[in-house]
Short mmCIF file of C-alpha atoms in Angstrom, two decimals:
data_model
loop_
_atom_site.label_atom_id
_atom_site.label_comp_id
_atom_site.label_asym_id
_atom_site.label_seq_id
_atom_site.Cartn_x
_atom_site.Cartn_y
_atom_site.Cartn_z
CA MET A 763 8.50 123.01 230.86
CA LYS A 764 8.27 124.72 227.68
CA GLU A 765 12.00 126.08 229.01
CA LEU A 766 13.54 123.09 230.14
CA MET A 767 12.08 121.84 226.75
CA ASN A 768 14.57 124.16 225.28
CA THR A 769 17.50 123.91 227.25
CA ARG A 770 17.79 120.55 226.71
CA LEU A 771 17.47 121.26 223.19
CA LEU A 772 20.45 123.67 223.44
CA LEU A 773 22.32 120.80 225.44
CA LEU A 774 22.21 118.42 223.19
CA VAL A 775 23.23 120.48 220.20
CA LEU A 776 26.52 121.87 222.05
CA PHE A 777 26.80 118.52 222.66
CA LEU A 778 26.62 117.14 219.31
CA THR A 779 29.14 120.09 218.50
CA LEU A 780 32.01 119.06 221.60
CA LEU A 781 31.39 115.52 219.79
CA GLY A 782 32.53 116.33 216.36
CA GLY A 783 35.33 118.75 217.13
CA CYS A 784 37.13 115.93 219.65
CA ALA A 785 37.32 114.36 217.47
CA SER A 786 41.65 114.24 216.21
CA ALA A 787 41.63 115.60 212.25
CA PRO A 788 43.35 112.60 210.57
CA ASP A 789 47.04 112.37 209.49
CA LYS A 790 46.53 113.68 206.59
CA SER A 791 49.77 111.61 205.24
CA SER A 792 48.69 108.10 206.15
CA ASP A 793 45.23 109.09 205.46
CA LEU A 794 46.48 110.19 201.81
CA SER A 795 48.80 106.25 201.64
CA ALA A 796 45.82 104.97 203.40
CA SER A 797 43.61 105.92 200.16
CA SER A 798 46.46 105.26 197.78
CA ASP A 799 46.47 101.87 198.98
CA ILE A 800 43.23 102.11 198.25
CA LYS A 801 43.77 103.02 194.85
CA LEU A 802 46.43 100.80 194.28
CA GLU A 803 43.59 98.22 195.11
CA ALA A 804 41.30 99.05 192.91
CA ASP A 805 44.27 99.87 190.14
CA THR A 806 45.51 96.19 190.17
CA ASP A 807 41.46 95.40 190.42
CA PHE A 808 41.32 97.42 187.10
CA GLU A 809 44.35 96.09 185.54
CA SER A 810 43.34 92.30 186.38
CA THR A 811 39.58 93.08 185.00
CA ASN A 812 41.30 94.63 182.24
CA GLU A 813 42.50 91.49 181.65
CA GLU A 814 39.75 89.54 181.83
CA GLN A 815 38.02 91.88 179.97
CA ALA A 816 40.86 91.68 177.61
CA GLU A 817 40.63 88.07 177.21
CA ASN A 818 36.92 87.84 178.03
CA LYS A 819 37.18 90.48 174.99
CA LYS A 820 38.94 87.89 172.44
CA ALA A 821 36.60 86.42 170.63
CA SER A 822 35.91 83.22 170.82
CA ILE A 823 35.39 81.44 167.48
CA HIS A 824 34.43 77.79 167.15
CA ILE A 825 36.26 76.57 162.94
CA ILE A 826 34.76 73.68 161.66
CA ALA A 827 35.51 72.46 158.29
CA ASN A 828 35.28 69.10 156.92
CA TRP A 829 37.95 67.76 158.82
CA GLU A 830 37.97 64.36 157.75
CA ASP A 831 38.05 64.77 154.17
CA PRO A 832 41.73 65.83 152.86
CA ILE A 833 42.38 69.04 151.13
CA SER A 834 41.48 69.96 147.72
CA PHE A 835 44.46 70.83 145.61
CA LEU A 836 44.22 71.34 142.47
CA GLY A 837 45.94 72.36 139.17
CA TYR A 838 44.99 75.96 137.87
CA VAL A 839 42.71 75.23 135.12
CA ASP A 840 42.96 78.85 133.01
CA THR A 841 39.63 79.70 131.20
CA HIS A 842 40.50 82.40 130.02
CA ALA A 843 40.65 81.81 126.53
CA ASP A 844 37.00 78.92 126.77
CA ALA A 845 35.75 80.21 123.42
CA SER A 846 34.15 76.48 123.00
CA SER A 847 32.61 77.77 119.66
CA GLY A 848 29.74 74.95 119.60
CA SER A 849 28.20 73.62 115.74
CA GLY A 850 25.48 75.10 113.97
CA VAL A 851 22.90 72.86 113.51
CA LEU A 852 20.47 73.54 110.29
CA TYR A 853 17.33 72.73 112.33
CA SER A 854 14.45 71.22 110.89
CA GLY A 855 11.58 72.98 109.62
CA ASP A 856 8.93 69.65 108.78
CA ALA A 857 8.24 68.77 112.49
CA GLY A 858 5.85 72.37 113.44
CA ALA A 859 7.29 74.76 116.80
CA ALA A 860 7.39 71.87 118.89
CA GLY A 861 9.82 69.95 116.85
CA LEU A 862 12.40 73.20 116.78
CA LEU A 863 11.84 73.77 120.64
CA VAL A 864 12.37 70.59 120.62
CA GLN A 865 15.31 70.50 118.22
CA ILE A 866 16.56 73.48 119.92
CA PHE A 867 16.61 71.82 123.36
CA ALA A 868 18.49 68.77 122.25
CA HIS A 869 21.22 70.66 120.58
CA ALA A 870 21.72 72.95 123.55
CA ALA A 871 21.76 69.53 125.58
CA ILE A 872 24.42 68.25 123.95
CA ASN A 873 26.75 71.83 124.05
CA SER A 874 26.21 71.83 127.46
CA SER A 875 27.45 67.96 127.96
CA MET A 876 30.32 68.12 125.60
CA GLN A 877 32.04 71.57 127.49
CA LYS A 878 30.95 70.27 130.66
CA LYS A 879 33.06 66.82 129.21
CA LYS A 880 35.96 69.56 127.87
CA LEU A 881 36.37 71.16 131.21
CA ASP A 882 36.95 67.73 133.42
CA ALA A 883 39.68 67.05 131.04
CA LYS A 884 41.54 70.30 131.20
CA GLN A 885 41.06 70.47 135.11
CA GLU A 886 42.76 66.01 134.47
CA ALA A 887 45.47 67.44 131.87
CA ALA A 888 46.30 70.73 134.73
CA ASN A 889 46.50 68.59 137.62
CA HIS A 890 49.52 66.53 135.94
CA VAL A 891 51.37 69.68 137.63
CA LEU A 892 50.80 68.27 141.69
CA ALA A 893 52.73 65.24 140.67
CA GLU A 894 55.93 65.78 142.11
CA TYR A 895 53.99 67.79 144.82
CA LEU A 896 51.45 64.34 145.78
CA GLU A 897 53.18 63.61 149.44
CA VAL A 898 53.10 67.02 150.64
CA ILE A 899 49.88 67.69 149.20
CA ASP A 900 49.41 64.40 151.48
CA LYS A 901 51.00 66.56 154.48
CA LEU A 902 48.21 69.25 154.87
CA SER A 903 45.06 68.62 157.14
CA HIS A 904 41.98 70.81 157.79
CA THR A 905 43.84 69.36 161.48
CA THR A 906 46.99 70.83 160.67
CA LEU A 907 46.05 74.69 158.62
CA PHE A 908 44.28 75.26 162.00
CA GLU A 909 46.32 73.79 164.22
CA VAL A 910 48.71 76.44 162.68
CA ALA A 911 46.30 79.21 162.80
CA GLN A 912 46.20 78.56 166.22
CA VAL A 913 49.67 79.21 167.01
CA SER A 914 50.04 81.91 165.24
CA GLU A 915 49.29 85.48 165.83
CA LEU A 916 46.06 85.51 164.42
CA GLY A 917 45.73 83.35 167.21
CA SER A 918 47.20 85.10 169.53
CA GLN A 919 44.24 87.98 168.34
CA HIS A 920 41.53 85.72 169.04
CA GLN A 921 40.19 82.47 170.93
CA ILE A 922 40.22 80.17 167.97
CA ARG A 923 39.34 76.55 168.60
CA LYS A 924 38.00 73.48 166.28
CA ALA A 925 34.59 71.58 166.70
CA THR A 926 32.61 69.87 164.61
CA GLU A 927 28.78 70.91 164.92
CA ALA A 928 27.67 74.26 165.33
CA SER A 929 25.51 73.43 167.59
CA GLU A 930 28.17 72.49 170.61
CA VAL A 931 29.05 76.55 169.78
CA PRO A 932 28.61 77.85 173.76
CA GLU A 933 26.17 80.63 173.47
CA GLY A 934 27.48 84.07 172.30
CA ASP A 935 30.85 82.69 170.54
CA ILE A 936 31.98 83.07 166.77
CA VAL A 937 30.64 80.55 164.83
CA ALA A 938 33.48 80.29 161.53
CA LEU A 939 32.59 77.51 158.29
CA ILE A 940 35.73 77.82 155.99
CA VAL A 941 36.16 75.58 152.77
CA PRO A 942 39.62 76.13 151.94
CA GLU A 943 40.57 75.18 147.98
CA TYR A 944 44.55 75.53 146.30
CA TYR A 945 45.25 75.13 143.59
CA LEU A 946 48.81 74.90 141.92
CA SER A 947 50.10 77.31 138.74
CA PRO A 948 50.39 76.25 135.87
CA ASP A 949 54.26 77.41 135.54
CA LYS A 950 54.33 75.33 139.33
CA ARG A 951 56.16 78.91 140.72
CA SER A 952 52.74 79.92 142.84
CA ILE A 953 50.13 79.22 144.79
CA MET A 954 46.74 80.45 145.40
CA LEU A 955 43.66 79.77 148.16
CA LYS A 956 40.90 80.31 148.31
CA LEU A 957 38.90 80.23 151.45
CA ALA A 958 35.66 80.56 151.77
CA LEU A 959 34.53 81.99 154.57
CA ASN A 960 30.90 81.76 156.30
CA ALA A 961 30.70 83.24 159.89
CA TYR A 962 27.21 83.90 162.53
CA SER A 963 27.08 84.69 166.24
CA SER A 964 25.92 81.44 168.21
CA SER A 965 23.11 83.57 170.06
CA ASP A 966 21.64 84.84 167.51
CA LEU A 967 18.67 83.85 166.66
CA GLU A 968 18.09 83.67 162.85
CA PRO A 969 21.36 84.18 162.07
CA SER A 970 22.44 86.58 159.63
CA VAL A 971 25.42 84.65 157.57
CA TYR A 972 28.70 86.57 157.23
CA GLN A 973 30.11 84.97 153.37
CA ARG A 974 32.90 86.00 151.60
CA SER A 975 36.06 84.38 150.58
CA VAL A 976 39.55 85.02 150.28
CA LYS A 977 42.20 85.10 147.46
CA VAL A 978 45.26 84.91 148.39
CA ILE A 979 48.68 84.24 145.97
CA SER A 980 52.06 83.60 147.20
CA GLY A 981 55.02 85.02 146.00
CA ARG A 982 57.18 83.23 143.00
CA VAL A 983 59.55 80.87 142.90
CA ASP A 984 62.50 80.70 141.28
CA ASP A 985 61.83 79.78 138.09
CA THR A 986 65.19 77.46 137.57
CA SER A 987 64.37 75.04 140.38
CA SER A 988 59.90 75.58 141.54
CA GLU A 989 60.64 71.66 142.80
CA ASP A 990 63.62 71.99 144.89
CA MET A 991 62.70 75.08 146.85
CA TRP A 992 59.18 73.49 147.06
CA LEU A 993 60.54 70.62 148.52
CA ASP A 994 63.45 71.89 150.64
CA GLY A 995 63.23 72.18 154.10
CA ALA A 996 61.29 69.98 156.72
CA PRO A 997 58.30 70.57 157.15
CA SER A 998 58.73 71.67 152.84
CA TYR A 999 58.52 74.88 151.66
CA PHE A 1000 55.30 73.94 149.43
CA GLU A 1001 54.01 73.23 153.70
CA THR A 1002 54.51 76.10 154.53
CA THR A 1003 53.36 78.10 152.30
CA ALA A 1004 50.38 76.69 152.01
CA HIS A 1005 50.57 76.42 156.02
CA SER A 1006 51.00 80.71 155.87
CA LEU A 1007 48.07 81.63 153.39
CA PHE A 1008 45.79 80.34 154.62
CA VAL A 1009 46.54 82.18 158.08
CA GLU A 1010 46.46 85.43 155.44
CA GLY A 1011 43.08 84.54 154.06
CA LEU A 1012 41.53 83.84 157.25
CA ASP A 1013 43.00 87.17 158.98
CA VAL A 1014 42.15 89.02 156.40
CA LEU A 1015 37.78 87.41 156.48
CA LEU A 1016 38.04 87.21 160.40
CA GLY A 1017 39.16 90.96 160.72
CA ASP A 1018 36.53 91.54 158.31
CA TYR A 1019 34.36 90.04 160.16
CA LEU A 1020 34.58 90.96 162.91
CA SER A 1021 35.26 95.30 162.63
CA ALA A 1022 32.24 97.71 162.43
CA GLU A 1023 34.58 99.36 159.40
CA VAL A 1024 33.45 101.63 157.23
CA GLU A 1025 33.80 100.63 153.66
CA ALA A 1026 36.75 102.67 151.77
CA GLN A 1027 35.73 104.64 149.20
CA GLU A 1028 38.48 104.72 147.01
CA PRO A 1029 38.75 104.70 144.08
CA LYS A 1030 38.78 101.47 142.39
CA LYS A 1031 41.82 101.05 139.64
CA THR A 1032 43.71 97.14 138.03
CA TYR A 1033 45.54 95.38 139.49
CA SER A 1034 47.61 92.79 138.23
CA TYR A 1035 50.05 90.20 138.80
CA GLN A 1036 51.87 86.81 137.96
CA PHE A 1037 49.70 83.55 138.60
CA GLY A 1038 51.52 81.27 135.18
CA GLU A 1039 52.43 82.37 132.51
CA ARG A 1040 49.65 85.03 132.21
CA LYS A 1041 49.10 88.09 133.77
CA ARG A 1042 46.27 88.29 135.59
CA TYR A 1043 44.42 91.70 136.60
CA GLU A 1044 41.74 92.09 140.00
CA ARG A 1045 39.85 95.11 139.41
CA ALA A 1046 40.00 96.04 143.27
CA THR A 1047 39.98 98.78 146.03
CA LEU A 1048 43.29 98.76 147.82
CA LEU A 1049 42.54 98.12 151.52
CA LYS A 1050 46.34 97.83 152.86
CA GLU A 1051 49.64 97.74 151.75
CA THR A 1052 52.56 95.90 152.93
CA CYS A 1053 56.45 95.39 151.92
CA ASP A 1054 55.22 92.05 149.71
CA ARG A 1055 51.52 92.05 149.36
CA LEU A 1056 48.69 94.56 148.72
CA TYR A 1057 45.02 93.91 150.60
CA LEU A 1058 42.35 94.09 147.54
CA LYS A 1059 38.88 94.04 147.35
CA ASP A 1060 37.58 92.88 144.69
CA LEU A 1061 34.21 93.93 142.48
CA LYS A 1062 32.08 91.34 144.21
CA LYS A 1063 33.56 92.50 147.62
CA ASP A 1064 35.73 90.01 148.71
CA PHE A 1065 39.05 89.63 149.20
CA VAL A 1066 42.26 89.46 147.01
CA VAL A 1067 45.97 89.13 148.13
CA ILE A 1068 48.46 89.52 146.51
CA PRO A 1069 52.38 89.78 145.76
CA THR A 1070 54.00 92.44 144.58
CA THR A 1071 57.27 93.18 142.58
CA SER A 1072 58.85 94.29 145.40
CA GLU A 1073 60.86 92.94 148.35
CA CYS A 1074 60.78 93.32 151.69
CA GLU A 1075 63.91 94.97 153.39
CA VAL A 1076 65.44 91.93 155.60
CA GLY A 1077 65.97 93.87 159.11
CA ILE A 1078 69.94 94.07 160.60
CA MET B 1455 34.48 74.52 73.62
CA ARG B 1456 37.75 74.60 75.21
CA VAL B 1457 38.43 78.80 75.03
CA THR B 1458 35.02 78.84 76.43
CA LYS B 1459 35.53 76.57 79.50
CA VAL B 1460 38.99 78.50 79.90
CA LEU B 1461 37.41 81.84 79.89
CA PHE B 1462 34.84 80.57 82.57
CA LEU B 1463 38.06 79.06 84.63
CA ILE B 1464 39.82 82.84 84.58
CA PHE B 1465 36.40 84.15 85.10
CA PHE B 1466 36.20 81.89 88.00
CA VAL B 1467 39.46 83.15 89.59
CA SER B 1468 39.01 86.04 89.05
CA PHE B 1469 36.04 86.18 90.69
CA THR B 1470 36.78 84.05 94.08
CA VAL B 1471 40.48 85.68 94.08
CA ALA B 1472 38.15 89.26 94.23
CA CYS B 1473 36.21 87.80 97.28
CA THR B 1474 38.62 87.09 99.95
CA THR B 1475 40.73 90.54 101.50
CA VAL B 1476 44.44 89.93 102.79
CA SER B 1477 44.66 91.37 105.90
CA GLN B 1478 48.01 93.17 107.22
CA GLN B 1479 49.41 90.59 109.23
CA ALA B 1480 51.57 92.53 112.38
CA VAL B 1481 54.60 94.68 111.61
CA GLN B 1482 57.17 95.21 114.33
CA PHE B 1483 58.45 98.62 115.81
CA SER B 1484 62.34 98.77 115.62
CA PRO B 1485 62.99 103.02 116.13
CA THR B 1486 65.89 102.58 113.92
CA VAL B 1487 63.12 102.06 111.55
CA VAL B 1488 61.49 104.82 112.48
CA GLY B 1489 64.54 106.68 112.90
CA ASP B 1490 66.09 109.86 115.15
CA GLY B 1491 64.92 112.58 113.24
CA ALA B 1492 61.14 111.22 113.01
CA SER B 1493 57.97 113.43 114.56
CA ILE B 1494 55.07 111.13 115.49
CA THR B 1495 51.13 112.51 116.17
CA VAL B 1496 49.27 109.91 118.17
CA ALA B 1497 45.52 110.08 117.17
CA MET B 1498 42.65 108.03 118.45
CA THR B 1499 39.56 107.02 116.84
CA GLU B 1500 36.65 107.56 119.03
CA VAL B 1501 36.73 104.35 120.85
CA PRO B 1502 32.95 102.64 120.36
CA GLU B 1503 30.23 102.23 123.21
CA PRO B 1504 31.01 99.20 124.45
CA VAL B 1505 27.70 97.03 123.79
CA MET B 1506 26.33 93.32 123.68
CA ALA B 1507 27.09 91.17 120.50
CA TYR B 1508 26.18 87.77 119.79
CA PRO B 1509 28.47 86.08 116.65
CA GLY B 1510 27.01 82.97 115.38
CA ALA B 1511 23.05 83.69 116.35
CA GLY B 1512 22.47 83.84 111.93
CA CYS B 1513 19.08 84.74 111.80
CA LEU B 1514 16.97 87.35 112.69
CA LEU B 1515 15.02 85.43 115.15
CA CYS B 1516 18.31 83.55 116.91
CA LEU B 1517 19.47 87.29 117.39
CA GLY B 1518 16.18 87.98 119.19
CA VAL B 1519 16.60 85.11 121.59
CA ALA B 1520 20.06 85.31 121.96
CA ALA B 1521 18.97 89.61 123.11
CA SER B 1522 16.27 88.66 124.61
CA ALA B 1523 17.94 86.27 126.64
CA ASN B 1524 21.35 88.79 127.66
CA SER B 1525 18.66 91.67 128.27
CA SER B 1526 19.90 92.44 131.68
CA LEU B 1527 23.73 91.25 130.12
CA SER B 1528 23.32 93.88 127.84
CA LYS B 1529 22.01 96.37 129.41
CA HIS B 1530 25.10 96.03 131.99
CA THR B 1531 27.82 96.30 129.07
CA LYS B 1532 26.16 99.39 127.91
CA THR B 1533 27.50 101.40 131.09
CA LEU B 1534 31.08 99.46 131.10
CA PRO B 1535 33.04 102.74 131.56
CA ILE B 1536 35.96 103.28 128.08
CA GLU B 1537 37.92 106.06 130.22
CA ASP B 1538 40.82 104.03 130.33
CA LEU B 1539 40.27 102.65 126.53
CA GLU B 1540 39.93 106.80 126.53
CA LYS B 1541 43.83 107.04 128.07
CA MET B 1542 45.36 105.17 125.76
CA GLY B 1543 46.18 107.56 123.79
CA ALA B 1544 48.08 109.42 126.54
CA GLU B 1545 50.10 107.07 127.47
CA VAL B 1546 51.38 105.75 124.03
CA ARG B 1547 52.86 109.35 124.12
CA ASP B 1548 53.90 109.42 126.92
CA ALA B 1549 55.15 106.29 126.24
CA LEU B 1550 57.01 107.47 122.93
CA VAL B 1551 58.91 110.65 124.05
CA ALA B 1552 60.31 108.45 127.31
CA LYS B 1553 61.74 106.60 124.50
CA GLY B 1554 63.01 109.62 123.31
CA LEU B 1555 60.82 110.39 120.32
CA GLN B 1556 59.50 113.94 119.43
CA ALA B 1557 56.12 113.07 119.92
CA ASN B 1558 52.83 114.72 120.60
CA LEU B 1559 48.80 114.34 120.74
CA VAL B 1560 45.62 114.52 118.77
CA ASP B 1561 43.46 115.37 122.13
CA GLU B 1562 39.83 115.36 120.14
CA PRO B 1563 38.87 111.45 118.07
CA PHE B 1564 40.03 111.69 114.91
CA ASP B 1565 38.29 110.47 112.29
CA PHE B 1566 39.94 109.41 109.40
CA LYS B 1567 37.29 108.30 106.50
CA ALA B 1568 37.45 111.73 104.82
CA LEU B 1569 40.86 110.09 103.82
CA LYS B 1570 40.62 108.93 100.18
CA LYS B 1571 41.63 104.65 99.62
CA SER B 1572 45.35 104.45 98.87
CA SER B 1573 45.87 102.55 95.19
CA SER B 1574 49.26 101.01 96.63
CA LYS B 1575 49.76 97.47 96.17
CA GLU B 1576 53.06 96.81 98.03
CA GLU B 1577 53.89 95.23 101.14
CA ASN B 1578 52.19 96.97 104.10
CA ALA B 1579 51.37 99.92 102.26
CA ALA B 1580 48.84 101.89 104.37
CA LYS B 1581 45.31 100.81 103.43
CA LYS B 1582 44.41 105.42 103.55
CA ASP B 1583 46.50 107.12 102.17
CA PHE B 1584 47.62 109.14 105.27
CA SER B 1585 50.21 111.77 103.54
CA VAL B 1586 47.82 114.72 103.34
CA LEU B 1587 47.92 114.94 107.15
CA ARG B 1588 51.81 115.80 106.94
CA GLU B 1589 51.14 119.26 106.34
CA GLU B 1590 48.03 118.99 108.61
CA PHE B 1591 49.81 117.50 111.53
CA GLU B 1592 54.04 119.03 110.35
CA THR B 1593 54.79 115.53 112.00
CA THR B 1594 57.27 112.65 109.52
CA HIS B 1595 54.71 109.76 111.09
CA VAL B 1596 50.96 109.16 112.45
CA LEU B 1597 50.70 106.59 114.94
CA VAL B 1598 46.67 105.29 114.65
CA ILE B 1599 44.21 103.98 117.71
CA LYS B 1600 40.98 102.09 116.31
CA LEU B 1601 39.38 99.99 118.37
CA ASP B 1602 36.30 98.09 116.93
CA SER B 1603 34.54 96.59 118.87
CA VAL B 1604 34.42 96.91 123.02
CA GLY B 1605 31.96 94.88 124.53
CA ILE B 1606 31.40 91.80 125.77
CA TRP B 1607 30.52 89.12 123.51
CA ARG B 1608 28.57 85.53 123.88
CA ASN B 1609 29.09 82.68 120.96
CA TYR B 1610 26.01 81.22 119.84
CA ALA B 1611 24.78 78.72 117.27
CA ASN B 1612 21.84 79.56 116.02
CA TYR B 1613 19.41 79.83 119.16
CA VAL B 1614 21.68 77.93 121.11
CA PRO B 1615 24.23 79.73 122.78
CA THR B 1616 27.72 77.98 122.96
CA SER B 1617 29.90 79.73 124.99
CA ALA B 1618 29.01 82.45 128.28
CA PRO B 1619 29.75 85.91 127.96
CA TYR B 1620 33.16 87.05 127.35
CA ALA B 1621 35.09 90.37 126.92
CA ASN B 1622 35.78 91.43 123.36
CA ILE B 1623 38.25 94.48 122.44
CA THR B 1624 38.60 94.12 118.78
CA GLY B 1625 40.89 96.64 116.52
CA MET B 1626 44.23 97.82 115.56
CA ALA B 1627 47.33 100.14 116.47
CA TYR B 1628 49.62 101.52 113.26
CA LEU B 1629 52.79 103.65 113.21
CA VAL B 1630 52.52 105.11 108.85
CA ASN B 1631 55.08 106.72 107.61
CA LEU B 1632 53.74 109.68 105.87
CA GLU B 1633 56.62 110.12 102.82
CA THR B 1634 56.22 106.03 101.63
CA ASN B 1635 52.47 106.20 103.32
CA THR B 1636 53.76 102.78 104.37
CA TYR B 1637 53.30 100.95 108.28
CA GLU B 1638 55.91 101.00 110.55
CA TRP B 1639 54.87 99.79 113.20
CA TYR B 1640 51.61 96.96 113.12
CA LEU B 1641 49.73 95.85 115.53
CA PRO B 1642 45.72 93.86 115.32
CA ILE B 1643 43.70 93.87 118.55
CA ALA B 1644 41.71 91.14 119.28
CA GLN B 1645 41.20 90.11 122.52
CA GLN B 1646 39.54 87.75 124.00
CA ASP B 1647 38.82 87.36 128.12
CA PHE B 1648 36.62 84.49 129.95
CA SER B 1649 35.77 85.15 134.01
CA GLU B 1650 36.30 83.03 136.64
CA GLY B 1651 33.59 80.48 137.85
CA GLU B 1652 30.78 81.83 137.64
CA TRP B 1653 29.14 84.75 136.28
CA LYS B 1654 25.06 85.26 136.23
CA GLN B 1655 25.58 87.94 139.22
CA LYS B 1656 22.76 89.44 138.43
CA PRO B 1657 23.27 93.11 138.32
CA ASP B 1658 26.45 94.13 137.90
CA TYR B 1659 28.03 91.28 136.86
CA PRO B 1660 31.37 91.77 138.69
CA SER B 1661 33.33 88.22 137.18
CA LEU B 1662 32.22 89.69 133.88
CA THR B 1663 33.06 93.61 134.63
CA ASN B 1664 36.25 92.54 135.70
CA VAL B 1665 37.87 90.44 132.82
CA TYR B 1666 36.13 93.55 130.79
CA PHE B 1667 38.98 95.97 133.00
CA GLY B 1668 41.60 92.85 132.50
CA ALA B 1669 41.34 93.25 128.64
CA ILE B 1670 41.52 96.86 128.97
CA GLU B 1671 44.85 96.00 130.99
CA ARG B 1672 46.57 93.59 128.54
CA VAL B 1673 45.02 96.06 125.11
CA ARG B 1674 47.07 98.39 126.82
CA GLU B 1675 50.27 95.99 127.87
CA SER B 1676 50.19 95.10 124.38
CA ILE B 1677 50.43 98.07 122.66
CA LEU B 1678 52.69 99.65 125.24
CA SER B 1679 55.08 96.48 124.91
CA SER B 1680 55.27 96.48 121.22
CA LEU B 1681 56.33 100.04 121.34
CA LYS B 1682 59.75 98.58 123.30
#
């Protein structure tokens, strides 16, 4: 009985071996093509997945601004020589210590109010430089700035969307609150944009808000015909400059927010640029240099983009 | 009686005149006046350490109140570097050489206190007798950069601050012809710069620190451009 069992087992093994040997060897070429077909299919899938991934990888940024408010555009007040001297006061000693304190506080309040009045008057006077440009300034709005950013290279790198409330931003997307402020230099030859950005991920329960600002200064227009140059074209050069400063500033801030780069430890230097009649200085670290712009990080760790005296060569 | 009045008037006039000091006016630099054969030794006095000052805090108690109110800023001011100011001597020497003039630099900070006072009352006469340096330096001219104060100042009216703090650098730069002991170039330095916007950013005060470096650059540029 045991012998019969062994014979059966041997027969089974022989049968299985035969079966394995009878199976025709596959055509290697067809197999290869088949496998390459599979691979190609896989590649196609991979590419499409990559595209999708890249699309998905694009940061989805929801810009929030005071959409209905007009853009802040002011004349630039130079505060470099604000050495308000104030006035000396002889305090009466008859009123005792409490009386002396009252006199000091009253003196301080008067001085503070006088200084504020002076600053308001200065701002009002500085705004006179805008008189010829009020019409073009009216054309600037948060929405036009957003639209320009959306169609720019910045818009192709990220998914930039408009939002009115942080609560409407889908989870995982970025909330970016922006406040742009423009200034025209006293000599009307340059525009400065100060752009503040508060950004955070909407998925964070307790968001750590990125708070940075950038100061972007345009190149200088010709001294003799600044008004003609600014108002030239449709849209005017004034508007296109304001647009490009906004895109440049937003690009710098979003680039910094989205990158995890370790802070550069370059030695700090003092850089200068002309804004109005007076040269201005920034103690900063150089981050990047192009043919006509310097990208700096100042002592507050905010950004400054300044024009250089050189011009870019025009491509053939 | 009349004689007494006249004598009193003379005494009063001479007394008040003696109290006034005539400040040296700026003298423009002219390579023609200096001459082709001139050799210039550039000397810089020791750059003072940056400190905080409270002009207008006119009593001891006022000064104490001001110092106490600005203690953090005062501490920060003492950490501000002065290297950029110390380099100015070398930069001025290089600028003079670039103009084709013969110039060299005294490496160590130079102390002019040992020089005697000049008695000359002529226009642009140097206040000290620099002529003794002619042999010491074997030179025809000496160019001096002397900084009197460096740091952050804040104006006060007794106990009350009347201004925001500002960067302040004062001093003078001048060129003395050692043969005539007269200034052939004189540039008063009084650089005061306020920060843009908020300055109360403890502990590093970046806005004020920025204007401090800006003030240094302005001083540097005013000296170099004045020598053009």
